[in-house]
Structures are given as C-alpha cells and as structure tokens.
mmCIF file of C-alpha atoms in Angstrom:
data_model
loop_
_atom_site.group_PDB
_atom_site.id
_atom_site.type_symbol
_atom_site.label_atom_id
_atom_site.label_comp_id
_atom_site.label_asym_id
_atom_site.label_seq_id
_atom_site.Cartn_x
_atom_site.Cartn_y
_atom_site.Cartn_z
ATOM 1 C CA UNK A 16 -92.725 65.997 -23.978
ATOM 2 C CA UNK A 17 -92.145 65.174 -20.337
ATOM 3 C CA UNK A 18 -88.770 63.760 -19.198
ATOM 4 C CA UNK A 19 -90.094 60.231 -18.664
ATOM 5 C CA UNK A 20 -91.616 60.236 -22.151
ATOM 6 C CA UNK A 21 -88.322 61.416 -23.573
ATOM 7 C CA UNK A 22 -86.511 58.644 -21.688
ATOM 8 C CA UNK A 23 -88.882 56.120 -23.236
ATOM 9 C CA UNK A 24 -88.194 57.516 -26.709
ATOM 10 C CA UNK A 25 -84.443 57.340 -26.057
ATOM 11 C CA UNK A 26 -84.836 53.696 -24.988
ATOM 12 C CA UNK A 27 -86.556 52.943 -28.293
ATOM 13 C CA UNK A 28 -83.702 54.532 -30.237
ATOM 14 C CA UNK A 29 -81.242 52.538 -28.105
ATOM 15 C CA UNK A 30 -83.038 49.231 -28.835
ATOM 16 C CA UNK A 31 -83.004 49.998 -32.558
ATOM 17 C CA UNK A 32 -79.309 50.844 -32.422
ATOM 18 C CA UNK A 33 -78.421 47.606 -30.635
ATOM 19 C CA UNK A 34 -80.379 45.529 -33.142
ATOM 20 C CA UNK A 35 -78.682 47.319 -36.017
ATOM 21 C CA UNK A 36 -75.298 46.698 -34.400
ATOM 22 C CA UNK A 37 -76.042 42.974 -34.353
ATOM 23 C CA UNK A 38 -76.981 43.145 -38.037
ATOM 24 C CA UNK A 39 -73.744 45.062 -38.773
ATOM 25 C CA UNK A 40 -75.757 48.067 -39.963
ATOM 26 C CA UNK A 41 -73.215 50.330 -38.351
ATOM 27 C CA UNK A 42 -74.256 53.593 -40.010
ATOM 28 C CA UNK A 43 -77.871 53.191 -38.909
ATOM 29 C CA UNK A 44 -76.761 52.106 -35.430
ATOM 30 C CA UNK A 45 -74.551 55.148 -35.054
ATOM 31 C CA UNK A 46 -77.396 57.441 -36.118
ATOM 32 C CA UNK A 47 -79.818 55.914 -33.596
ATOM 33 C CA UNK A 48 -77.260 56.146 -30.800
ATOM 34 C CA UNK A 49 -76.872 59.832 -31.745
ATOM 35 C CA UNK A 50 -80.652 60.376 -31.675
ATOM 36 C CA UNK A 51 -80.889 58.675 -28.286
ATOM 37 C CA UNK A 52 -78.153 60.952 -26.955
ATOM 38 C CA UNK A 53 -79.933 64.090 -28.211
ATOM 39 C CA UNK A 54 -83.242 63.006 -26.662
ATOM 40 C CA UNK A 55 -81.537 62.291 -23.335
ATOM 41 C CA UNK A 56 -79.864 65.707 -23.426
ATOM 42 C CA UNK A 57 -83.307 67.296 -23.767
ATOM 43 C CA UNK A 58 -84.635 65.091 -20.952
ATOM 44 C CA UNK A 59 -81.732 66.252 -18.785
ATOM 45 C CA UNK A 60 -82.645 69.870 -19.386
ATOM 46 C CA UNK A 61 -86.211 69.127 -18.318
ATOM 47 C CA UNK A 62 -85.278 67.375 -15.052
ATOM 48 C CA UNK A 63 -84.336 63.811 -16.205
ATOM 49 C CA UNK A 64 -87.534 62.113 -14.947
ATOM 50 C CA UNK A 65 -86.739 58.846 -13.191
ATOM 51 C CA UNK A 66 -83.100 59.397 -12.262
ATOM 52 C CA UNK A 67 -82.118 55.695 -12.240
ATOM 53 C CA UNK A 68 -83.651 55.088 -15.665
ATOM 54 C CA UNK A 69 -82.039 58.238 -17.050
ATOM 55 C CA UNK A 70 -78.567 57.316 -15.770
ATOM 56 C CA UNK A 71 -78.795 53.711 -17.002
ATOM 57 C CA UNK A 72 -79.895 54.851 -20.466
ATOM 58 C CA UNK A 73 -77.177 57.510 -20.586
ATOM 59 C CA UNK A 74 -74.477 54.987 -19.749
ATOM 60 C CA UNK A 75 -75.672 52.470 -22.354
ATOM 61 C CA UNK A 76 -76.076 55.111 -25.060
ATOM 62 C CA UNK A 77 -72.657 56.662 -24.425
ATOM 63 C CA UNK A 78 -70.874 53.321 -24.336
ATOM 64 C CA UNK A 79 -72.804 52.061 -27.353
ATOM 65 C CA UNK A 80 -71.996 55.126 -29.393
ATOM 66 C CA UNK A 81 -68.406 54.899 -28.267
ATOM 67 C CA UNK A 82 -68.054 51.227 -29.180
ATOM 68 C CA UNK A 83 -69.786 51.698 -32.511
ATOM 69 C CA UNK A 84 -67.436 54.533 -33.289
ATOM 70 C CA UNK A 85 -64.417 52.406 -32.394
ATOM 71 C CA UNK A 86 -65.709 49.565 -34.530
ATOM 72 C CA UNK A 87 -66.446 51.812 -37.512
ATOM 73 C CA UNK A 88 -63.134 53.654 -37.313
ATOM 74 C CA UNK A 89 -61.206 50.424 -36.727
ATOM 75 C CA UNK A 90 -62.814 48.650 -39.682
ATOM 76 C CA UNK A 91 -62.062 51.604 -41.940
ATOM 77 C CA UNK A 92 -58.409 51.408 -40.912
ATOM 78 C CA UNK A 93 -58.291 47.620 -41.231
ATOM 79 C CA UNK A 94 -59.862 47.641 -44.683
ATOM 80 C CA UNK A 95 -57.610 50.512 -45.700
ATOM 81 C CA UNK A 96 -54.448 48.609 -44.803
ATOM 82 C CA UNK A 97 -53.626 50.799 -41.791
ATOM 83 C CA UNK A 98 -53.139 47.799 -39.558
ATOM 84 C CA UNK A 99 -51.262 49.356 -36.656
ATOM 85 C CA UNK A 100 -53.832 52.139 -36.494
ATOM 86 C CA UNK A 101 -56.624 49.553 -36.513
ATOM 87 C CA UNK A 102 -54.903 47.680 -33.664
ATOM 88 C CA UNK A 103 -54.749 50.833 -31.545
ATOM 89 C CA UNK A 104 -58.403 51.726 -32.207
ATOM 90 C CA UNK A 105 -59.743 48.245 -31.442
ATOM 91 C CA UNK A 106 -57.521 47.889 -28.385
ATOM 92 C CA UNK A 107 -58.794 51.138 -26.910
ATOM 93 C CA UNK A 108 -62.395 50.313 -27.866
ATOM 94 C CA UNK A 109 -62.276 46.877 -26.230
ATOM 95 C CA UNK A 110 -61.071 48.407 -22.963
ATOM 96 C CA UNK A 111 -63.834 51.020 -22.968
ATOM 97 C CA UNK A 112 -66.744 49.076 -24.433
ATOM 98 C CA UNK A 113 -69.602 47.746 -22.339
ATOM 99 C CA UNK A 114 -71.689 46.346 -25.184
ATOM 100 C CA UNK A 115 -69.218 44.522 -27.429
ATOM 101 C CA UNK A 116 -65.730 44.145 -25.932
ATOM 102 C CA UNK A 117 -65.540 40.576 -27.276
ATOM 103 C CA UNK A 118 -65.974 41.703 -30.882
ATOM 104 C CA UNK A 119 -63.544 44.596 -30.576
ATOM 105 C CA UNK A 120 -60.898 42.410 -28.945
ATOM 106 C CA UNK A 121 -61.196 39.765 -31.678
ATOM 107 C CA UNK A 122 -60.910 42.502 -34.306
ATOM 108 C CA UNK A 123 -57.803 43.672 -32.459
ATOM 109 C CA UNK A 124 -56.254 40.219 -32.863
ATOM 110 C CA UNK A 125 -57.314 40.129 -36.511
ATOM 111 C CA UNK A 126 -55.580 43.485 -37.009
ATOM 112 C CA UNK A 127 -52.485 42.003 -35.354
ATOM 113 C CA UNK A 128 -52.671 39.114 -37.812
ATOM 114 C CA UNK A 129 -52.999 41.548 -40.713
ATOM 115 C CA UNK A 130 -49.954 43.441 -39.469
ATOM 116 C CA UNK A 131 -47.961 40.206 -39.149
ATOM 117 C CA UNK A 132 -48.944 39.053 -42.647
ATOM 118 C CA UNK A 133 -48.580 42.411 -44.366
ATOM 119 C CA UNK A 134 -50.694 44.354 -46.828
ATOM 120 C CA UNK A 135 -49.810 42.353 -49.933
ATOM 121 C CA UNK A 136 -50.704 39.055 -48.310
ATOM 122 C CA UNK A 137 -53.749 40.100 -46.304
ATOM 123 C CA UNK A 138 -55.585 42.890 -48.113
ATOM 124 C CA UNK A 139 -57.251 40.660 -50.701
ATOM 125 C CA UNK A 140 -58.846 38.550 -47.934
ATOM 126 C CA UNK A 141 -59.786 41.278 -45.444
ATOM 127 C CA UNK A 142 -63.585 40.961 -45.824
ATOM 128 C CA UNK A 143 -63.377 37.193 -45.629
ATOM 129 C CA UNK A 144 -61.310 37.484 -42.442
ATOM 130 C CA UNK A 145 -63.787 39.909 -40.840
ATOM 131 C CA UNK A 146 -66.660 37.526 -41.649
ATOM 132 C CA UNK A 147 -64.767 34.675 -39.981
ATOM 133 C CA UNK A 148 -64.340 36.725 -36.813
ATOM 134 C CA UNK A 149 -68.045 37.585 -36.839
ATOM 135 C CA UNK A 150 -68.887 33.857 -36.957
ATOM 136 C CA UNK A 151 -66.682 33.377 -33.905
ATOM 137 C CA UNK A 152 -68.246 36.212 -31.927
ATOM 138 C CA UNK A 153 -71.794 35.147 -32.796
ATOM 139 C CA UNK A 154 -71.182 31.641 -31.436
ATOM 140 C CA UNK A 155 -70.884 29.701 -34.700
ATOM 141 C CA UNK A 156 -67.523 28.258 -33.767
ATOM 142 C CA UNK A 157 -67.672 25.428 -36.326
ATOM 143 C CA UNK A 158 -68.074 27.852 -39.208
ATOM 144 C CA UNK A 159 -65.511 30.167 -37.626
ATOM 145 C CA UNK A 160 -62.897 27.419 -37.456
ATOM 146 C CA UNK A 161 -63.666 26.343 -41.006
ATOM 147 C CA UNK A 162 -63.412 29.920 -42.318
ATOM 148 C CA UNK A 163 -60.244 30.717 -40.367
ATOM 149 C CA UNK A 164 -58.561 27.479 -41.444
ATOM 150 C CA UNK A 165 -59.545 28.236 -45.028
ATOM 151 C CA UNK A 166 -58.071 31.726 -44.688
ATOM 152 C CA UNK A 167 -54.875 30.286 -43.238
ATOM 153 C CA UNK A 168 -54.658 27.943 -46.216
ATOM 154 C CA UNK A 169 -54.799 30.886 -48.589
ATOM 155 C CA UNK A 170 -51.959 32.549 -46.705
ATOM 156 C CA UNK A 171 -49.538 29.646 -47.021
ATOM 157 C CA UNK A 172 -46.553 31.939 -47.570
ATOM 158 C CA UNK A 173 -47.263 33.981 -44.449
ATOM 159 C CA UNK A 174 -47.029 33.127 -40.765
ATOM 160 C CA UNK A 175 -49.279 34.762 -38.159
ATOM 161 C CA UNK A 176 -49.355 33.824 -34.463
ATOM 162 C CA UNK A 177 -52.391 36.074 -33.965
ATOM 163 C CA UNK A 178 -54.380 34.218 -36.616
ATOM 164 C CA UNK A 179 -53.449 30.984 -34.840
ATOM 165 C CA UNK A 180 -54.837 32.436 -31.597
ATOM 166 C CA UNK A 181 -58.221 33.030 -33.226
ATOM 167 C CA UNK A 182 -58.191 29.531 -34.742
ATOM 168 C CA UNK A 183 -57.316 28.070 -31.326
ATOM 169 C CA UNK A 184 -60.239 29.847 -29.703
ATOM 170 C CA UNK A 185 -62.636 28.375 -32.273
ATOM 171 C CA UNK A 186 -61.087 24.932 -31.691
ATOM 172 C CA UNK A 187 -61.485 25.272 -27.914
ATOM 173 C CA UNK A 188 -65.185 26.059 -28.276
ATOM 174 C CA UNK A 189 -65.681 23.140 -30.660
ATOM 175 C CA UNK A 190 -63.803 20.743 -28.392
ATOM 176 C CA UNK A 191 -66.014 21.871 -25.503
ATOM 177 C CA UNK A 192 -69.136 21.151 -27.553
ATOM 178 C CA UNK A 193 -67.691 17.775 -28.544
ATOM 179 C CA UNK A 194 -67.044 16.997 -24.887
ATOM 180 C CA UNK A 195 -70.685 17.659 -24.017
ATOM 181 C CA UNK A 196 -71.884 15.288 -26.750
ATOM 182 C CA UNK A 197 -69.412 12.624 -25.662
ATOM 183 C CA UNK A 198 -70.523 12.993 -22.044
ATOM 184 C CA UNK A 199 -74.139 12.394 -23.062
ATOM 185 C CA UNK A 200 -72.966 9.229 -24.836
ATOM 186 C CA UNK A 201 -71.119 8.038 -21.715
ATOM 187 C CA UNK A 202 -67.700 8.217 -23.413
ATOM 188 C CA UNK A 203 -65.881 9.663 -20.437
ATOM 189 C CA UNK A 204 -62.333 8.861 -21.608
ATOM 190 C CA UNK A 205 -62.981 10.840 -24.793
ATOM 191 C CA UNK A 206 -64.493 13.709 -22.782
ATOM 192 C CA UNK A 207 -61.240 14.009 -20.849
ATOM 193 C CA UNK A 208 -59.225 13.858 -24.079
ATOM 194 C CA UNK A 209 -61.294 16.662 -25.678
ATOM 195 C CA UNK A 210 -61.074 18.941 -22.652
ATOM 196 C CA UNK A 211 -57.376 18.207 -22.133
ATOM 197 C CA UNK A 212 -56.733 19.234 -25.744
ATOM 198 C CA UNK A 213 -58.823 22.372 -25.219
ATOM 199 C CA UNK A 214 -56.916 23.209 -22.041
ATOM 200 C CA UNK A 215 -53.557 22.701 -23.767
ATOM 201 C CA UNK A 216 -54.624 25.139 -26.490
ATOM 202 C CA UNK A 217 -55.964 27.580 -23.903
ATOM 203 C CA UNK A 218 -52.643 27.679 -22.044
ATOM 204 C CA UNK A 219 -50.909 28.841 -25.232
ATOM 205 C CA UNK A 220 -53.194 31.865 -25.708
ATOM 206 C CA UNK A 221 -51.731 35.241 -24.674
ATOM 207 C CA UNK A 222 -53.093 36.667 -21.397
ATOM 208 C CA UNK A 223 -52.561 40.269 -22.479
ATOM 209 C CA UNK A 224 -54.147 42.385 -23.636
ATOM 210 C CA UNK A 225 -57.015 40.976 -21.605
ATOM 211 C CA UNK A 226 -59.143 39.012 -24.032
ATOM 212 C CA UNK A 227 -61.267 36.551 -22.027
ATOM 213 C CA UNK A 228 -60.594 33.745 -24.474
ATOM 214 C CA UNK A 229 -63.502 31.282 -24.816
ATOM 215 C CA UNK A 230 -65.367 33.173 -22.090
ATOM 216 C CA UNK A 231 -68.619 31.408 -23.023
ATOM 217 C CA UNK A 232 -67.436 28.221 -21.327
ATOM 218 C CA UNK A 233 -65.629 29.789 -18.358
ATOM 219 C CA UNK A 234 -62.477 28.379 -16.800
ATOM 220 C CA UNK A 235 -61.442 25.211 -18.635
ATOM 221 C CA UNK A 236 -59.235 23.786 -15.874
ATOM 222 C CA UNK A 237 -62.073 22.943 -13.427
ATOM 223 C CA UNK A 238 -64.091 21.558 -16.350
ATOM 224 C CA UNK A 239 -61.201 19.222 -17.101
ATOM 225 C CA UNK A 240 -60.890 18.232 -13.436
ATOM 226 C CA UNK A 241 -64.618 17.503 -13.319
ATOM 227 C CA UNK A 242 -64.308 15.356 -16.441
ATOM 228 C CA UNK A 243 -61.456 13.380 -14.880
ATOM 229 C CA UNK A 244 -63.595 12.787 -11.790
ATOM 230 C CA UNK A 245 -66.484 11.622 -13.968
ATOM 231 C CA UNK A 246 -64.191 9.279 -15.849
ATOM 232 C CA UNK A 247 -62.954 7.831 -12.559
ATOM 233 C CA UNK A 248 -66.470 7.376 -11.173
ATOM 234 C CA UNK A 249 -69.220 7.252 -13.799
ATOM 235 C CA UNK A 250 -66.873 5.706 -16.356
ATOM 236 C CA UNK A 251 -65.898 2.887 -14.004
ATOM 237 C CA UNK A 252 -69.500 2.525 -12.864
ATOM 238 C CA UNK A 253 -70.738 2.158 -16.451
ATOM 239 C CA UNK A 254 -68.125 -0.507 -17.178
ATOM 240 C CA UNK A 255 -69.128 -2.462 -14.078
ATOM 241 C CA UNK A 256 -72.800 -2.250 -15.107
ATOM 242 C CA UNK A 257 -71.947 -3.622 -18.550
ATOM 243 C CA UNK A 258 -69.867 -6.360 -16.941
ATOM 244 C CA UNK A 259 -72.695 -7.187 -14.520
ATOM 245 C CA UNK A 260 -75.224 -7.576 -17.332
ATOM 246 C CA UNK A 261 -72.836 -9.837 -19.259
ATOM 247 C CA UNK A 262 -72.138 -12.001 -16.202
ATOM 248 C CA UNK A 263 -75.872 -12.268 -15.530
ATOM 249 C CA UNK A 264 -76.458 -13.419 -19.121
ATOM 250 C CA UNK A 265 -73.774 -16.088 -18.617
ATOM 251 C CA UNK A 266 -75.429 -17.324 -15.422
ATOM 252 C CA UNK A 267 -72.651 -16.041 -13.135
ATOM 253 C CA UNK A 268 -75.127 -14.510 -10.710
ATOM 254 C CA UNK A 269 -72.866 -13.914 -7.708
ATOM 255 C CA UNK A 270 -70.221 -12.258 -9.859
ATOM 256 C CA UNK A 271 -72.927 -10.178 -11.526
ATOM 257 C CA UNK A 272 -74.124 -9.052 -8.098
ATOM 258 C CA UNK A 273 -70.557 -8.057 -7.201
ATOM 259 C CA UNK A 274 -70.255 -5.992 -10.373
ATOM 260 C CA UNK A 275 -73.513 -4.178 -9.694
ATOM 261 C CA UNK A 276 -72.302 -3.502 -6.153
ATOM 262 C CA UNK A 277 -69.041 -1.994 -7.462
ATOM 263 C CA UNK A 278 -71.025 0.108 -9.928
ATOM 264 C CA UNK A 279 -73.324 1.538 -7.288
ATOM 265 C CA UNK A 280 -70.622 2.200 -4.704
ATOM 266 C CA UNK A 281 -68.432 3.941 -7.281
ATOM 267 C CA UNK A 282 -71.222 6.236 -8.512
ATOM 268 C CA UNK A 283 -74.421 6.026 -6.449
ATOM 269 C CA UNK A 284 -76.051 8.679 -8.659
ATOM 270 C CA UNK A 285 -75.558 6.667 -11.875
ATOM 271 C CA UNK A 286 -79.096 5.835 -13.149
ATOM 272 C CA UNK A 287 -77.786 3.021 -15.367
ATOM 273 C CA UNK A 288 -77.089 0.883 -12.294
ATOM 274 C CA UNK A 289 -80.693 0.824 -11.093
ATOM 275 C CA UNK A 290 -82.100 0.472 -14.614
ATOM 276 C CA UNK A 291 -79.973 -2.532 -15.550
ATOM 277 C CA UNK A 292 -80.224 -4.130 -12.127
ATOM 278 C CA UNK A 293 -84.022 -3.880 -12.334
ATOM 279 C CA UNK A 294 -84.005 -5.593 -15.736
ATOM 280 C CA UNK A 295 -81.879 -8.485 -14.438
ATOM 281 C CA UNK A 296 -83.927 -8.880 -11.251
ATOM 282 C CA UNK A 297 -87.233 -8.888 -13.148
ATOM 283 C CA UNK A 298 -85.914 -11.415 -15.661
ATOM 284 C CA UNK A 299 -84.940 -13.723 -12.803
ATOM 285 C CA UNK A 300 -88.357 -13.423 -11.159
ATOM 286 C CA UNK A 301 -90.191 -13.983 -14.434
ATOM 287 C CA UNK A 302 -88.156 -17.153 -14.952
ATOM 288 C CA UNK A 303 -88.951 -18.355 -11.412
ATOM 289 C CA UNK A 304 -85.356 -17.924 -10.257
ATOM 290 C CA UNK A 305 -86.128 -15.794 -7.229
ATOM 291 C CA UNK A 306 -82.996 -16.930 -5.461
ATOM 292 C CA UNK A 307 -80.940 -15.382 -8.297
ATOM 293 C CA UNK A 308 -82.900 -12.145 -7.883
ATOM 294 C CA UNK A 309 -82.127 -12.210 -4.179
ATOM 295 C CA UNK A 310 -78.419 -12.725 -4.812
ATOM 296 C CA UNK A 311 -78.366 -9.750 -7.183
ATOM 297 C CA UNK A 312 -79.988 -7.483 -4.611
ATOM 298 C CA UNK A 313 -78.594 -8.666 -1.301
ATOM 299 C CA UNK A 314 -75.163 -7.014 -1.685
ATOM 300 C CA UNK A 315 -76.502 -3.687 -2.941
ATOM 301 C CA UNK A 316 -79.511 -3.374 -0.662
ATOM 302 C CA UNK A 317 -77.760 -0.970 1.718
ATOM 303 C CA UNK A 318 -76.794 1.549 -0.964
ATOM 304 C CA UNK A 319 -78.492 4.416 -2.835
ATOM 305 C CA UNK A 320 -82.071 3.677 -1.731
ATOM 306 C CA UNK A 321 -81.949 0.230 -3.324
ATOM 307 C CA UNK A 322 -84.145 -1.147 -0.530
ATOM 308 C CA UNK A 323 -86.824 1.429 -1.261
ATOM 309 C CA UNK A 324 -86.518 1.238 -5.049
ATOM 310 C CA UNK A 325 -86.804 -2.578 -5.060
ATOM 311 C CA UNK A 326 -89.287 -2.807 -2.200
ATOM 312 C CA UNK A 327 -91.861 -4.858 -4.135
ATOM 313 C CA UNK A 328 -89.291 -7.259 -5.557
ATOM 314 C CA UNK A 329 -87.674 -7.764 -2.158
ATOM 315 C CA UNK A 330 -91.050 -8.461 -0.573
ATOM 316 C CA UNK A 331 -91.818 -11.057 -3.251
ATOM 317 C CA UNK A 332 -88.397 -12.692 -2.880
ATOM 318 C CA UNK A 333 -88.754 -12.930 0.931
ATOM 319 C CA UNK A 334 -92.242 -14.419 0.591
ATOM 320 C CA UNK A 335 -91.099 -17.012 -1.937
ATOM 321 C CA UNK A 336 -88.070 -17.911 0.172
ATOM 322 C CA UNK A 337 -90.328 -18.422 3.206
ATOM 323 C CA UNK A 338 -92.687 -20.662 1.231
ATOM 324 C CA UNK A 339 -89.730 -22.686 -0.060
ATOM 325 C CA UNK A 340 -88.470 -23.074 3.515
ATOM 326 C CA UNK A 341 -91.852 -24.397 4.672
ATOM 327 C CA UNK A 342 -91.905 -26.902 1.826
ATOM 328 C CA UNK A 343 -88.393 -28.105 2.656
ATOM 329 C CA UNK A 344 -89.447 -28.595 6.260
ATOM 330 C CA UNK A 345 -92.436 -30.691 5.198
ATOM 331 C CA UNK A 346 -94.954 -28.098 6.384
ATOM 332 C CA UNK A 347 -96.987 -28.321 3.186
ATOM 333 C CA UNK A 348 -100.247 -27.141 4.749
ATOM 334 C CA UNK A 349 -98.632 -23.948 6.060
ATOM 335 C CA UNK A 350 -96.900 -23.376 2.743
ATOM 336 C CA UNK A 351 -100.211 -23.714 0.929
ATOM 337 C CA UNK A 352 -101.794 -21.218 3.314
ATOM 338 C CA UNK A 353 -98.933 -18.754 2.601
ATOM 339 C CA UNK A 354 -99.374 -19.231 -1.152
ATOM 340 C CA UNK A 355 -103.151 -18.628 -0.894
ATOM 341 C CA UNK A 356 -102.620 -15.602 1.351
ATOM 342 C CA UNK A 357 -100.010 -14.114 -0.964
ATOM 343 C CA UNK A 358 -102.074 -14.698 -4.118
ATOM 344 C CA UNK A 359 -105.066 -12.937 -2.609
#
C-alpha cells in the first residue's frame, strides 16, 4: 500500500483504540494502538505520505499507547494493593498524557486515598472506588458524589484527605449545575450561595501535583463575581418588577411607574421589565385608563428603547390625551373630527 493509504489505515486503528479506551476495553485499545504504530512505521519507511497527517497521527498514537499503558499498569498496581507504585505510575502518566490526563490524575488521587486508608481498609472496595472515579471523569458528577460518599461511609474507621478531594470536586460540579438551574429560575441570591460554596471548596483543593480541578467549568472566582453582579442588578430589577406589578394592582400607579423605572435603570437588559410593563399598560388601555398608561410609561420612556417598543401605545395615549383636551376646552366639533380621523 501507498503511504497515504497506510496513514488512513492507522487512523482507523487509532479511532478504534480511542473508542475502546472510552469503553474501558483497555486490552483491545492497547492492541489497536500497537497496530496503528506498526502501520505508521511501515508508512515512514515508504516516505510518510502527507507529512502533517503522518506527524499528527504519530503523536496521537504514541501518546495514546503511552497513556493506555500507564492506565493499565497503574490499575494493576492499584488492584494489587501496591498503592505507592500506582501513585507513581499515574502521576507520571498524567504528566505525559495528551488523551486522558484527567482520568490518570484522578486515579492518582484515588491511589493516594488507598495509601492513606491502607490495604485492609481499601482493598475490598477498590473496584467500587474506580467506578466512582470513572463517573466523575465521564461527567456524571451526581452519581460520582453519591458513589464517593457511599464509599466514604463504608470506610468510617479510616480518614483520607485525598478521598475528600475527589468528593469536593464532584460537589463543586454539582453546585455549578445547581447554580445554572437557580439562575434560570431568577433565584440570584441562591446562585451566589451555590457558587460561593463551590469556591470555598475549590480553595481547599491542593494545587500540586497539577490537577485542573473542575476544569469543565473553568475558573470559579470570576463565575462567583459575575453571580454577585447579577444578584446586584438582575436580582434587584426582578424585585422592583414584582413590586411594580403589585403596586399597579393596588391602584398606586405613580409608585408602580417608579418601580418599573428602577427596574429598567438597574438592569436595562432584563426582559421581565418590558414584559410586565406591557401587561400593565395594555390593561390600563383596555380599561379606558389611558392616563394611567401614560404615567407608567412617561418615566421610563428614555430608557432601553422603551419609546420604540411602546410606540403604538404611546401614539394612542397622546391621541386620547389630545381629544380629552379638546373636550375640556369645549371644542367638541374638533374632538369629534379627531375621533373620526383616528378611528379610520
């Protein structure tokens, strides 16, 4: 076969190996990485074909084979009770791996936990512990926390800071997910509380060896700062909207208008302001209280495109106010003409 054809075959072996890695079929993965390496060696002897493709495949195959080997050797040591050996293997593998440093680093911390707990306490639960770490790495943080907490409960006579680190990471991810749900529900105080708790846990995690704790969500500190800003803007804005609607229902129109104004100046991007203001304005117009509708809009008309958004309502209010003025001035014929002109 030509070099480019061999490169394509190596890529197929590589894809199979990566899929088997994800399925924890480590023996099959290792064999396919080995086949890919052999095919690439033959391609190299024949001129490599596309040099960029060849080099990229070579790097991925070498690193994949390397990481698989570290994982296999480390798991053998971990399951065999050689915890310090497992720590060293996973530590080295995490530093070298391109494809799965997250998994190898979490297995390193699990090996640390095993070493802290000791063979008699840990060995019976080793497979259960590995499964819990796999849940964490695959993104099922709820199940990971549940499994790790359950494991901790079975080890009541043993203390392990490293196991606590893994539990904390699962908690951080779950608190982050909770914060997103709370944000969607407009519960900004609770968002801050969730992220503050996550950040407090994060600060207690060891920075070395480099682990990239909770890397899925990035740096927690700016997320917390953003949540505080939202609480101080959108949270206040939402409360003012709720207050404005209540005041409107009680007939306190000027105070309602002031609340809507506070809501829109605090968070001009808050869609709840426009939605609720529109409902109140339309209710006033439908009830023939156009002056109330005008009071609601007059304070906010200079903010956040309110003039454009409520263009039709403002036009109607101005027309009705003009007709009312004509009637008050005794100019009934002119007012009738305005009414006929507007209705047509």
